[in-house]
PDB file of C-alpha atoms in Angstrom:
ATOM      1  CA  MET A   1      70.344  98.900  85.525  1.00 66.00           C
ATOM      2  CA  VAL A   2      70.498  95.332  87.238  1.00 72.00           C
ATOM      3  CA  SER A   3      73.909  94.526  89.116  1.00 74.00           C
ATOM      4  CA  PRO A   4      74.854  91.187  89.091  1.00 75.00           C
ATOM      5  CA  VAL A   5      75.872  91.863  92.915  1.00 78.00           C
ATOM      6  CA  GLU A   6      74.649  93.518  96.286  1.00 83.00           C
ATOM      7  CA  GLY A   7      76.448  95.990  97.720  1.00 85.00           C
ATOM      8  CA  GLU A   8      77.036  99.751  98.388  1.00 88.00           C
ATOM      9  CA  ILE A   9      77.796 102.227  95.545  1.00 90.00           C
ATOM     10  CA  VAL A  10      80.956 103.923  96.948  1.00 92.00           C
ATOM     11  CA  GLU A  11      82.083 105.860  93.990  1.00 93.00           C
ATOM     12  CA  VAL A  12      80.503 107.075  90.565  1.00 93.00           C
ATOM     13  CA  ASN A  13      82.561 108.194  87.524  1.00 94.00           C
ATOM     14  CA  PRO A  14      81.778 112.000  87.232  1.00 95.00           C
ATOM     15  CA  GLU A  15      83.228 112.115  83.787  1.00 94.00           C
ATOM     16  CA  VAL A  16      80.781 109.601  82.285  1.00 93.00           C
ATOM     17  CA  LEU A  17      78.258 111.809  83.662  1.00 91.00           C
ATOM     18  CA  LYS A  18      79.770 114.569  81.680  1.00 95.00           C
ATOM     19  CA  ASP A  19      80.364 113.150  78.768  1.00 95.00           C
ATOM     20  CA  PRO A  20      78.645 109.344  77.960  1.00 93.00           C
ATOM     21  CA  SER A  21      80.344 108.656  74.996  1.00 93.00           C
ATOM     22  CA  ILE A  22      83.262 107.759  77.137  1.00 92.00           C
ATOM     23  CA  LEU A  23      81.526 104.403  77.735  1.00 88.00           C
ATOM     24  CA  ARG A  24      81.806 103.486  74.169  1.00 88.00           C
ATOM     25  CA  LYS A  25      85.373 104.889  73.668  1.00 89.00           C
ATOM     26  CA  ASP A  26      87.111 103.264  76.665  1.00 87.00           C
ATOM     27  CA  PRO A  27      84.614 101.127  78.629  1.00 82.00           C
ATOM     28  CA  PHE A  28      87.425  99.281  80.466  1.00 77.00           C
ATOM     29  CA  GLY A  29      89.381 102.376  81.311  1.00 84.00           C
ATOM     30  CA  GLN A  30      88.157 106.001  81.765  1.00 89.00           C
ATOM     31  CA  GLY A  31      84.203 104.712  81.043  1.00 88.00           C
ATOM     32  CA  TRP A  32      83.949 102.927  84.299  1.00 89.00           C
ATOM     33  CA  LEU A  33      80.684 103.679  85.867  1.00 89.00           C
ATOM     34  CA  MET A  34      80.865 102.678  89.524  1.00 88.00           C
ATOM     35  CA  THR A  35      82.823 101.025  92.302  1.00 88.00           C
ATOM     36  CA  VAL A  36      80.933  98.913  94.398  1.00 85.00           C
ATOM     37  CA  ARG A  37      81.573  97.591  98.144  1.00 86.00           C
ATOM     38  CA  VAL A  38      80.111  93.973  98.405  1.00 83.00           C
ATOM     39  CA  PRO A  39      79.464  92.845 101.833  1.00 83.00           C
ATOM     40  CA  ASP A  40      80.570  89.384 101.226  1.00 80.00           C
ATOM     41  CA  GLU A  41      83.033  88.268  98.126  1.00 76.00           C
ATOM     42  CA  GLU A  42      81.804  84.621  98.546  1.00 77.00           C
ATOM     43  CA  SER A  43      78.049  85.034  98.311  1.00 74.00           C
ATOM     44  CA  VAL A  44      78.183  86.868  95.410  1.00 76.00           C
ATOM     45  CA  GLN A  45      81.283  85.093  93.278  1.00 75.00           C
ATOM     46  CA  HIS A  46      78.415  82.771  91.363  1.00 73.00           C
ATOM     47  CA  ASN A  47      77.522  85.936  89.693  1.00 74.00           C
ATOM     48  CA  PHE A  48      80.789  85.778  87.694  1.00 75.00           C
ATOM     49  CA  LEU A  49      82.473  84.300  85.132  1.00 73.00           C
ATOM     50  CA  PRO A  50      85.370  81.560  85.751  1.00 76.00           C
ATOM     51  CA  VAL A  51      88.664  83.107  85.986  1.00 73.00           C
ATOM     52  CA  HIS A  52      89.786  81.216  83.089  1.00 76.00           C
ATOM     53  CA  LEU A  53      87.178  82.770  80.861  1.00 76.00           C
ATOM     54  CA  VAL A  54      87.878  86.130  82.089  1.00 69.00           C
ATOM     55  CA  LYS A  55      91.660  85.711  81.315  1.00 69.00           C
ATOM     56  CA  ALA A  56      91.099  84.638  78.008  1.00 72.00           C
ATOM     57  CA  TRP A  57      88.306  87.366  77.188  1.00 67.00           C
ATOM     58  CA  SER A  58      90.167  90.201  78.662  1.00 64.00           C
ATOM     59  CA  GLY A  59      93.855  89.703  77.874  1.00 62.00           C
ATOM     60  CA  ILE A  60      94.691  89.756  81.724  1.00 55.00           C
ATOM     61  CA  ALA A  61      98.508  89.701  82.125  1.00 54.00           C
ATOM     62  CA  PRO A  62     100.535  86.769  83.855  1.00 55.00           C
ATOM     63  CA  ASN A  63     100.641  88.663  87.079  1.00 56.00           C
ATOM     64  CA  GLY A  64      96.854  88.954  87.308  1.00 54.00           C
ATOM     65  CA  SER A  65      96.648  92.641  86.372  1.00 56.00           C
ATOM     66  CA  SER A  66      94.369  93.599  83.215  1.00 55.00           C
ATOM     67  CA  PRO A  67      96.043  96.237  80.726  1.00 56.00           C
ATOM     68  CA  ASN A  68      92.156  96.993  80.185  1.00 56.00           C
ATOM     69  CA  CYS A  69      90.463  97.487  83.216  1.00 59.00           C
ATOM     70  CA  ARG A  70      91.105 100.206  85.808  1.00 58.00           C
ATOM     71  CA  ASN A  71      92.650  98.977  89.072  1.00 56.00           C
ATOM     72  CA  TRP A  72      91.242  95.424  88.627  1.00 52.00           C
ATOM     73  CA  GLN A  73      92.862  92.419  89.750  1.00 52.00           C
ATOM     74  CA  VAL A  74      91.865  88.647  89.176  1.00 49.00           C
ATOM     75  CA  PRO A  75      90.130  87.975  92.311  1.00 52.00           C
ATOM     76  CA  SER A  76      91.990  85.132  94.553  1.00 56.00           C
ATOM     77  CA  TRP A  77      88.867  83.261  95.702  1.00 51.00           C
ATOM     78  CA  PRO A  78      87.754  80.135  93.815  1.00 51.00           C
ATOM     79  CA  THR A  79      85.191  80.078  91.082  1.00 49.00           C
ATOM     80  CA  ALA A  80      83.733  77.434  89.273  1.00 50.00           C
ATOM     81  CA  GLY A  81      85.425  75.985  86.602  1.00 50.00           C
ATOM     82  CA  GLY A  82      88.257  78.445  87.411  1.00 47.00           C
TER      83      GLY A  82
END
């Protein structure tokens, strides 16, 4: 697996290791794989979709939270086309 960002893996989901089918059943909730701490958000932002596309794709609520993603917030840093 290739990561779109460099950083340190700080958490791995043990439930997915026990039951990989969780990835298919709930990829944006219980099926998360890992938490990565990036050294510098600005250096990796070019690897992500623009915020407006992410909002349209994932159904993010107006307050920036996503009902589909575990503890996820829309980044406050600017993105190309966002």
